[in-house]
XYZ file of C-alpha atoms in Angstrom:
591
model
C -0.136 0.170 -0.086
C 1.175 3.547 -0.842
C 2.579 5.220 2.329
C 0.639 7.028 4.720
C 1.014 10.112 6.814
C -0.484 10.353 10.593
C -1.863 13.936 10.834
C -0.588 15.333 14.162
C -4.349 16.781 14.993
C -6.709 13.228 14.586
C -3.929 11.077 13.610
C -6.070 10.332 10.321
C -3.671 8.267 7.978
C -3.351 9.870 4.875
C -1.857 9.158 1.363
C 1.761 10.487 0.833
C 0.011 12.589 -1.926
C -2.140 14.403 0.155
C -0.975 17.890 1.929
C -3.753 17.982 3.554
C -5.504 15.266 5.575
C -8.766 14.831 4.564
C -10.309 14.220 7.158
C -10.322 17.353 9.449
C -8.096 20.052 6.593
C -5.076 19.801 8.664
C -1.560 20.748 6.775
C 0.441 17.907 6.540
C 3.585 19.071 8.617
C 1.123 21.381 11.719
C 2.281 20.083 14.797
C 0.121 20.530 17.553
C 3.537 20.572 20.564
C 6.923 20.942 21.337
C 7.174 24.514 19.101
C 6.719 27.946 20.268
C 6.191 30.804 19.020
C 9.165 33.405 18.440
C 9.410 36.399 19.567
C 10.058 37.441 16.064
C 6.636 36.214 14.582
C 4.487 36.440 18.068
C 3.817 39.944 18.137
C 0.418 41.316 17.411
C -0.052 44.828 15.885
C -2.849 46.651 17.201
C -5.811 47.910 14.891
C -6.315 46.686 11.567
C -3.069 44.995 11.310
C -2.925 40.788 12.111
C -1.625 38.639 14.577
C 1.678 37.352 12.312
C 2.373 33.957 14.168
C 1.416 31.679 11.208
C 1.135 27.916 11.065
C 4.128 27.437 8.907
C 6.975 25.230 10.386
C 9.478 27.994 9.453
C 7.362 30.858 11.844
C 8.539 28.589 14.973
C 11.431 27.709 16.632
C 12.277 24.237 18.872
C 13.033 25.467 22.166
C 15.988 22.580 23.547
C 16.883 23.598 26.858
C 14.977 21.446 29.545
C 13.930 23.817 32.738
C 10.173 23.551 33.700
C 9.840 27.565 32.301
C 10.510 25.715 28.785
C 7.767 22.345 29.912
C 5.434 25.331 30.896
C 5.681 26.725 27.535
C 5.569 24.065 25.313
C 2.593 23.016 27.459
C 0.701 26.828 27.144
C 1.520 26.810 23.395
C -0.607 23.618 22.860
C -3.355 24.685 24.997
C -3.811 27.579 23.298
C -3.587 25.338 19.391
C -6.013 23.094 21.708
C -8.641 25.800 22.529
C -8.495 27.098 19.010
C -9.198 23.971 16.320
C -12.123 24.586 14.533
C -15.520 22.603 15.096
C -14.371 20.614 12.083
C -10.742 19.529 13.340
C -12.515 19.110 16.876
C -14.878 16.685 15.500
C -12.173 14.707 14.215
C -10.203 14.184 17.462
C -12.402 13.500 19.568
C -12.994 10.428 17.401
C -10.426 8.195 19.841
C -12.177 9.249 22.822
C -13.570 5.621 22.996
C -11.543 2.138 22.401
C -13.359 -0.907 22.280
C -11.436 -3.280 24.608
C -11.761 -7.036 25.663
C -13.866 -8.095 28.587
C -11.364 -9.974 30.940
C -14.595 -11.534 32.486
C -17.259 -12.168 29.831
C -14.442 -12.428 27.096
C -16.483 -9.757 25.306
C -15.595 -6.605 23.135
C -17.135 -3.087 25.302
C -16.791 -0.142 24.716
C -14.192 2.262 26.981
C -12.973 5.852 27.614
C -9.114 6.331 25.850
C -8.413 8.648 28.060
C -6.506 10.495 24.967
C -4.245 8.225 23.784
C -3.172 10.990 21.214
C -2.175 12.989 23.796
C -0.092 11.003 25.264
C 1.599 10.538 22.782
C 2.388 13.682 21.957
C 3.391 14.258 25.843
C 6.518 11.987 24.751
C 7.576 13.841 22.437
C 7.942 16.579 24.592
C 9.366 14.971 26.913
C 12.062 13.541 24.601
C 12.759 16.797 22.873
C 12.854 18.865 26.136
C 15.126 16.215 27.840
C 12.460 16.548 31.260
C 14.253 15.941 34.256
C 12.833 13.907 37.166
C 9.676 14.642 39.226
C 10.603 17.684 41.317
C 9.791 17.672 45.261
C 9.316 21.158 45.401
C 6.266 21.367 42.311
C 7.763 23.112 40.203
C 7.368 20.975 37.292
C 4.223 17.723 37.692
C 3.867 15.187 35.104
C 0.259 13.915 35.715
C 0.078 17.826 36.123
C 1.175 18.604 32.650
C -0.686 15.409 31.452
C -4.444 16.167 33.153
C -4.051 20.045 31.703
C -3.368 18.668 28.300
C -5.997 16.468 28.730
C -8.329 18.431 29.760
C -8.754 21.086 26.784
C -7.980 18.504 24.165
C -11.371 17.266 24.459
C -13.649 19.473 26.419
C -16.279 17.628 28.694
C -15.666 14.534 27.564
C -12.881 13.137 29.561
C -14.907 14.264 32.874
C -18.394 13.625 31.414
C -20.520 10.169 30.997
C -20.719 8.454 27.603
C -24.412 7.141 26.357
C -24.948 4.259 23.551
C -27.881 4.554 21.897
C -29.276 0.278 21.383
C -31.676 -0.739 18.931
C -34.100 -2.343 21.207
C -37.284 -5.183 20.275
C -39.785 -5.731 22.946
C -43.604 -6.967 22.526
C -44.487 -2.887 22.660
C -42.389 -1.974 19.585
C -42.068 -5.331 18.191
C -40.464 -2.480 15.505
C -37.694 -1.393 18.133
C -37.697 1.454 19.964
C -33.943 3.748 20.922
C -32.702 3.265 24.081
C -30.126 5.443 25.994
C -27.326 3.112 27.992
C -24.115 4.133 29.393
C -21.111 3.500 27.581
C -18.779 1.861 29.359
C -18.603 -1.870 29.787
C -21.371 -2.207 27.291
C -20.874 -4.651 23.596
C -19.255 -2.407 21.266
C -19.846 -4.604 18.409
C -23.756 -6.409 17.640
C -23.138 -9.261 15.298
C -26.391 -10.025 13.723
C -25.079 -13.106 11.281
C -22.052 -14.060 13.471
C -21.244 -17.021 10.792
C -20.142 -13.636 8.773
C -18.369 -11.733 10.658
C -17.216 -12.476 14.449
C -16.395 -9.726 16.780
C -12.971 -10.453 17.071
C -12.915 -9.906 12.663
C -14.686 -6.865 12.811
C -12.374 -5.373 16.011
C -9.304 -6.609 13.423
C -10.513 -4.309 10.855
C -12.102 -1.859 12.786
C -8.259 -0.924 13.996
C -6.329 -0.854 10.407
C -6.822 2.374 8.265
C -9.255 4.286 6.882
C -8.417 3.241 3.378
C -7.954 -0.534 3.997
C -11.007 -0.170 5.766
C -12.981 0.998 2.890
C -11.608 -1.551 0.567
C -12.779 -4.541 3.264
C -16.760 -2.533 3.272
C -16.881 -2.376 -0.842
C -15.680 -6.180 -0.900
C -18.126 -7.120 0.867
C -20.792 -4.833 -0.708
C -19.897 -6.220 -3.862
C -21.466 -9.634 -2.784
C -24.586 -8.752 -1.349
C -25.133 -6.925 -5.370
C -28.049 -8.898 -6.662
C -26.662 -10.031 -10.746
C -28.584 -7.376 -13.019
C -29.484 -10.982 -14.853
C -31.830 -11.123 -11.670
C -33.623 -8.430 -12.152
C -33.164 -4.660 -10.802
C -35.276 -2.065 -9.302
C -37.276 0.492 -11.556
C -38.230 3.803 -9.447
C -40.305 5.560 -11.343
C -40.866 9.585 -10.219
C -43.005 12.202 -10.953
C -40.682 15.123 -10.541
C -43.308 17.493 -9.062
C -44.018 15.245 -6.470
C -40.085 14.099 -6.369
C -39.684 13.035 -2.140
C -43.303 11.709 -1.813
C -43.255 9.575 -4.906
C -39.437 8.381 -4.342
C -39.945 7.639 -0.810
C -42.753 5.563 -0.909
C -41.467 3.115 -3.851
C -38.139 2.685 -1.594
C -40.553 1.526 1.163
C -42.466 -1.057 -0.984
C -39.147 -2.810 -2.305
C -38.160 -6.000 -0.596
C -34.668 -6.498 0.581
C -33.905 -8.266 -2.984
C -34.637 -5.362 -4.769
C -32.411 -3.014 -2.473
C -29.399 -4.550 -3.284
C -30.025 -4.771 -7.460
C -29.203 -2.619 -9.743
C -30.938 0.675 -9.302
C -32.123 2.507 -12.509
C -34.307 5.467 -12.899
C -36.867 7.119 -15.428
C -38.906 9.844 -14.627
C -42.000 10.727 -15.635
C -43.023 12.043 -19.210
C -39.594 12.273 -19.955
C -37.566 10.679 -22.500
C -34.297 9.051 -21.853
C -32.651 5.694 -20.847
C -30.345 5.824 -17.041
C -27.487 4.629 -17.601
C -26.373 5.755 -14.754
C -26.486 9.946 -14.982
C -30.768 10.230 -14.451
C -29.634 8.040 -10.864
C -26.778 10.958 -10.015
C -29.240 13.608 -11.065
C -32.093 11.625 -9.198
C -29.491 11.494 -5.212
C -28.702 15.279 -5.460
C -32.735 16.420 -6.151
C -33.262 13.534 -3.792
C -30.725 15.188 -1.259
C -31.620 18.776 -1.560
C -35.762 18.095 -1.041
C -34.830 15.667 2.158
C -32.489 18.253 4.007
C -34.562 21.880 2.251
C -35.818 23.578 5.655
C -39.201 23.945 4.276
C -39.682 19.506 4.516
C -39.817 19.917 7.854
C -37.852 16.633 8.278
C -33.860 17.754 9.461
C -32.757 22.008 10.390
C -29.453 23.224 10.004
C -27.361 22.963 12.933
C -23.939 23.615 13.360
C -21.254 24.071 10.355
C -24.311 23.377 7.910
C -24.636 19.935 9.531
C -28.023 18.339 9.416
C -29.858 17.008 12.424
C -33.082 15.500 13.176
C -36.469 18.058 13.615
C -37.846 17.213 16.980
C -41.138 18.584 15.678
C -41.029 16.638 12.083
C -44.282 15.008 13.132
C -45.632 18.408 11.599
C -44.132 17.997 8.276
C -46.299 14.833 7.750
C -48.506 12.528 9.813
C -46.411 10.189 7.800
C -43.273 11.312 9.033
C -41.663 8.167 10.572
C -42.249 6.393 7.134
C -40.313 9.262 5.743
C -37.360 8.267 7.550
C -37.232 4.724 7.784
C -37.108 5.755 3.639
C -34.531 7.897 3.550
C -32.700 5.550 5.900
C -33.054 2.771 2.698
C -31.902 6.213 0.738
C -28.712 7.017 2.476
C -28.172 2.792 2.502
C -28.576 2.636 -0.923
C -25.420 5.479 -0.902
C -23.305 3.466 0.930
C -23.863 0.382 -1.226
C -23.595 1.921 -4.484
C -20.732 4.389 -3.387
C -23.020 7.707 -4.396
C -21.679 10.525 -2.127
C -23.901 12.615 0.254
C -24.103 16.355 -0.837
C -25.150 17.077 2.818
C -23.146 16.136 6.344
C -25.527 14.714 9.447
C -24.973 16.620 12.739
C -22.562 14.406 14.181
C -23.992 12.808 16.877
C -26.215 11.228 14.305
C -22.780 9.591 12.334
C -22.598 8.381 16.203
C -26.505 7.112 16.868
C -25.377 5.263 13.393
C -22.486 3.637 14.673
C -23.623 3.050 18.013
C -20.848 4.511 19.503
C -20.653 6.657 22.934
C -22.740 10.156 23.169
C -20.731 12.725 25.108
C -22.134 15.736 26.467
C -19.162 17.677 24.869
C -20.754 16.290 21.380
C -23.620 19.143 22.152
C -21.198 21.657 20.797
C -21.888 20.286 16.722
C -25.531 20.484 17.663
C -25.920 23.304 19.682
C -22.824 25.473 20.710
C -24.572 28.708 22.299
C -26.800 25.835 24.780
C -23.279 23.533 24.892
C -21.621 27.029 26.732
C -24.871 27.940 29.121
C -25.374 24.596 30.226
C -20.918 24.291 30.914
C -21.463 27.674 32.225
C -24.077 26.353 34.784
C -22.008 23.263 35.688
C -19.079 26.014 36.623
C -21.483 28.338 38.609
C -23.021 28.768 41.468
C -26.719 30.683 42.303
C -28.433 29.635 39.430
C -31.331 29.791 41.294
C -31.721 33.702 39.815
C -31.838 32.312 36.270
C -35.404 30.802 36.777
C -35.138 27.955 35.054
C -37.108 24.928 35.758
C -37.522 21.251 34.075
C -39.468 21.746 31.835
C -38.505 22.748 27.427
C -40.592 24.820 25.377
C -40.323 23.311 21.915
C -41.318 26.151 18.590
C -44.505 24.658 16.411
C -44.811 25.957 13.261
C -47.768 28.435 13.714
C -48.271 27.432 17.081
C -47.531 28.631 20.253
C -44.638 26.949 21.882
C -45.164 23.633 23.502
C -43.664 23.108 26.830
C -42.689 19.424 27.508
C -41.424 17.602 31.199
C -38.143 17.057 31.502
C -38.966 14.599 34.744
C -42.682 14.375 35.858
C -43.993 17.646 36.613
C -41.456 19.544 35.652
C -42.487 22.319 34.506
C -43.158 22.982 38.020
C -40.190 22.205 39.781
C -36.954 24.959 39.814
C -33.633 24.083 39.322
C -31.387 24.688 41.501
C -27.506 24.190 42.573
C -28.523 21.131 44.503
C -30.233 19.765 41.272
C -28.337 21.149 38.298
C -26.568 18.384 37.434
C -29.900 16.423 36.922
C -31.436 18.746 34.714
C -27.841 19.689 32.741
C -28.182 15.623 32.174
C -31.829 15.665 31.365
C -31.019 18.662 28.942
C -28.615 16.591 27.031
C -30.895 13.366 26.689
C -33.297 15.497 25.442
C -31.671 17.322 22.677
C -29.430 14.054 21.453
C -32.123 11.160 22.094
C -35.636 11.932 23.345
C -36.939 14.362 21.228
C -36.091 12.414 18.472
C -36.201 9.037 19.280
C -39.303 7.311 16.543
C -37.049 9.607 13.928
C -33.866 8.104 14.737
C -35.226 4.411 15.563
C -36.633 4.457 11.687
C -33.993 6.635 10.460
C -30.978 3.597 11.773
C -33.836 0.669 10.697
C -34.059 1.704 7.387
C -30.047 2.189 6.502
C -29.572 -0.946 8.346
C -31.916 -2.776 5.852
C -29.601 -1.825 3.545
C -26.329 -2.447 5.125
C -25.670 -4.411 8.437
C -24.684 -2.081 11.447
C -22.090 -4.702 11.789
C -20.462 -3.396 8.425
C -20.690 -0.208 9.306
C -19.009 -0.734 13.019
C -15.806 -1.044 11.866
C -15.812 3.039 11.271
C -15.678 5.744 13.506
C -17.652 8.124 13.372
C -15.874 10.532 10.919
C -14.260 8.275 9.040
C -18.486 7.010 8.392
C -18.701 10.937 7.267
C -16.332 10.730 4.593
C -17.757 7.167 2.981
C -21.181 8.821 2.955
C -20.304 12.074 2.018
C -16.869 12.417 0.537
C -13.852 15.156 0.775
C -15.341 18.367 0.580
C -15.901 20.036 -2.385
C -16.699 23.770 -3.298
C -18.154 24.528 -6.780
C -16.012 27.845 -7.164
C -18.898 28.973 -10.737
C -21.789 28.348 -8.362
C -19.935 30.656 -5.540
C -19.138 33.339 -7.883
C -22.366 33.661 -9.800
C -23.825 33.867 -6.062
C -21.942 36.755 -4.298
C -22.320 39.945 -4.465
C -19.558 43.521 -3.963
C -20.035 45.755 -1.757
C -18.178 49.471 -1.702
C -16.499 52.082 -4.470
C -13.107 50.182 -3.745
C -13.814 46.942 -5.525
C -11.387 47.067 -8.842
C -13.097 44.673 -11.436
C -9.246 43.466 -11.937
C -8.583 42.063 -8.518
C -12.603 40.383 -8.353
C -11.153 38.516 -11.560
C -7.600 37.973 -10.574
C -9.527 36.704 -7.017
C -11.324 33.816 -9.187
C -8.846 33.008 -10.710
C -6.549 32.259 -7.621
C -9.993 30.258 -6.167
C -10.059 28.559 -9.306
C -6.589 26.972 -9.204
C -6.566 26.324 -5.600
C -6.647 22.614 -4.419
C -10.149 21.475 -3.006
C -9.041 21.415 0.358
C -7.851 25.229 0.104
C -10.705 26.570 -1.418
C -12.686 24.869 1.916
C -10.345 26.637 3.737
C -10.795 29.717 2.401
C -14.611 29.121 2.476
C -14.192 28.320 6.544
C -12.283 31.489 7.333
C -15.155 34.126 5.102
C -18.269 31.668 6.460
C -16.743 30.215 9.483
C -17.768 26.409 7.574
C -15.389 24.324 5.060
C -19.205 22.590 3.745
C -21.244 23.911 1.395
C -25.241 24.750 1.847
C -27.074 21.580 0.259
C -28.509 24.362 -2.055
C -25.747 26.553 -3.319
C -24.239 29.588 -2.394
C -27.789 31.198 -2.887
C -29.015 28.937 0.575
C -26.160 30.905 2.451
C -27.268 31.787 6.019
C -25.792 33.703 8.841
C -25.660 32.652 12.265
C -29.659 33.327 12.410
C -30.762 31.001 9.883
C -31.643 34.169 7.556
C -30.443 33.941 4.012
C -27.026 35.863 3.114
C -25.298 35.454 0.292
C -20.970 35.917 0.000
C -19.700 39.344 -0.591
C -16.503 40.855 -1.172
C -15.796 44.296 -0.306
C -13.368 46.493 -1.871
C -10.975 48.053 0.531
C -7.073 49.608 0.615
C -3.864 48.449 1.147
C -3.333 50.656 3.457
C -6.496 50.052 6.123
C -5.830 46.112 5.619
C -3.121 45.093 4.370
C -4.202 41.177 4.228
C -8.204 39.825 3.346
C -10.001 40.321 6.878
C -13.134 38.243 7.324
C -16.513 38.506 9.074
C -17.860 35.871 9.398
C -21.491 36.624 10.738
C -22.309 38.532 7.572
C -20.171 36.167 4.805
C -18.139 39.250 4.160
C -14.527 38.982 3.013
C -12.824 42.286 3.321
C -10.210 42.030 -0.298
C -7.154 44.375 0.173
C -6.895 45.767 -3.518
C -3.585 44.588 -4.417
C -1.590 45.489 -7.043
C -0.963 41.700 -8.552
C -2.010 39.196 -9.249
C 0.710 37.444 -7.563
C 0.650 39.642 -3.834
C -3.433 38.616 -3.925
C -2.153 34.946 -4.068
C 0.355 34.524 -1.204
C -1.679 36.876 0.622
C -4.887 34.103 0.657
C -2.944 31.845 1.122
C -1.547 32.604 4.312
C -4.643 33.091 5.564
C -6.115 30.044 4.459
C -3.107 28.413 6.362
C -3.484 30.665 9.727
C -7.291 29.274 9.905
C -6.197 25.821 9.735
C -5.973 25.791 13.588
C -8.606 28.726 14.224
C -6.175 31.562 13.729
C -7.478 34.011 11.510
C -6.680 37.934 10.199
C -8.303 39.807 12.222
């Protein structure tokens, strides 16, 4: 196999030809630890000038002395870098928080917390590079303290919080299955539907391979599931005017064998034989409708990812059937290698795989609620906030609905004594309780095409990569839905800008998008539906500014606006854009 290199942020193994990590977008030569900014590059100019401590290794110097002062400096710089990881890097880094271990008593493979192996590995590098002295009795340097301080920022909330796994449970009352939410520690990590095909030991071995090897294993087994063409194929006859309902209805009618047959699409009253092109078009149109806010089944959350709507029943009384059909649609995409042009919220990938979910995962759905609940946990006097054990759920054209988090919850005040229970119930409500029926239907649909055991060898970030591929930014669509502000915009500089963006690699475009809008992902329906944080449409904008005002491009992510200095040459513009997207890799921006 081609040589692979490991990303220092998420430990993903990339092909040698990739200059950036395809999982989290971090540059190949970027390191989290062992280097500290030199005095020359750490200076921060005031006003509109940039912090010039860029992320290229040439801008850092290695401290080789072995004093506690150096250790502290390295530790503090590591904490700074970890705290400034963007949302994509955080999600990828957390994939190692939990591991599968063999239970000594039962012999079963169960979940256990990892205690952040990545930071232990990096800590060893710091020890070697700095010739760390033995622990001192006076407390000037304490290795466990260093380890704990590094771990605490690498996965905020994960180490201290309990993990939970979602499981499909069959009961007489729920013969089709219902979702349960159970403590992760010690839970079985692999659920083998057919032990004669896959053993838990084999699945564990495969799960420890590189993504490239896992993918090859996955493709090998999905190909054996495919029904040969001569035994039939599945034809979907679709009315464009009723595409979602029509498609979901036929997907639900499909038998187990049909779900694994070759798929052909025919649009009603249209000529054309499907040789793959119509299927790709159908897949794109279905994705747009499924995740369209007006459909009412999914809602956009952090980083343009999508979470199940708790109020999806308002969209249709048959919403659970829609979710099951959508699960089959996603399963077909995995089965055929068709990439989904939309990203699910991180906790949904974990639900699909049955991997542990922790409180810190709330950040990927509602960062404001996540920060508020963290504040609640860390501070006293919460009685003054007048909270109770209930949530208000917004409804379309109706008054908000009050839901009790526990019996009679709306009449129970949140206090310092019971706030931990309140935080847990709010977390559980968002992650599980409010979407449990929809989640059960979605997962049931996916498993009807791809068994859980075949998916379980991937972690949640690898599953996203399997479903969505490497992020791609359509420059023509971006350009077509861009507005220009101010009298300073020079048409020649604007032309250079788009020429430079067109010449960028896929990863560079994604990082430029991250820098300018706060997200490396494009909405499902393209740049025409780019929004602000409050959900209102806000097209990408370029405002021309004088170089005297700001030497480098400056981003306003709340408004999707880029302040672009009017450079005198295309080369200067390209150099500046390349510099700011390198800074963005670890959260540093030019402003």
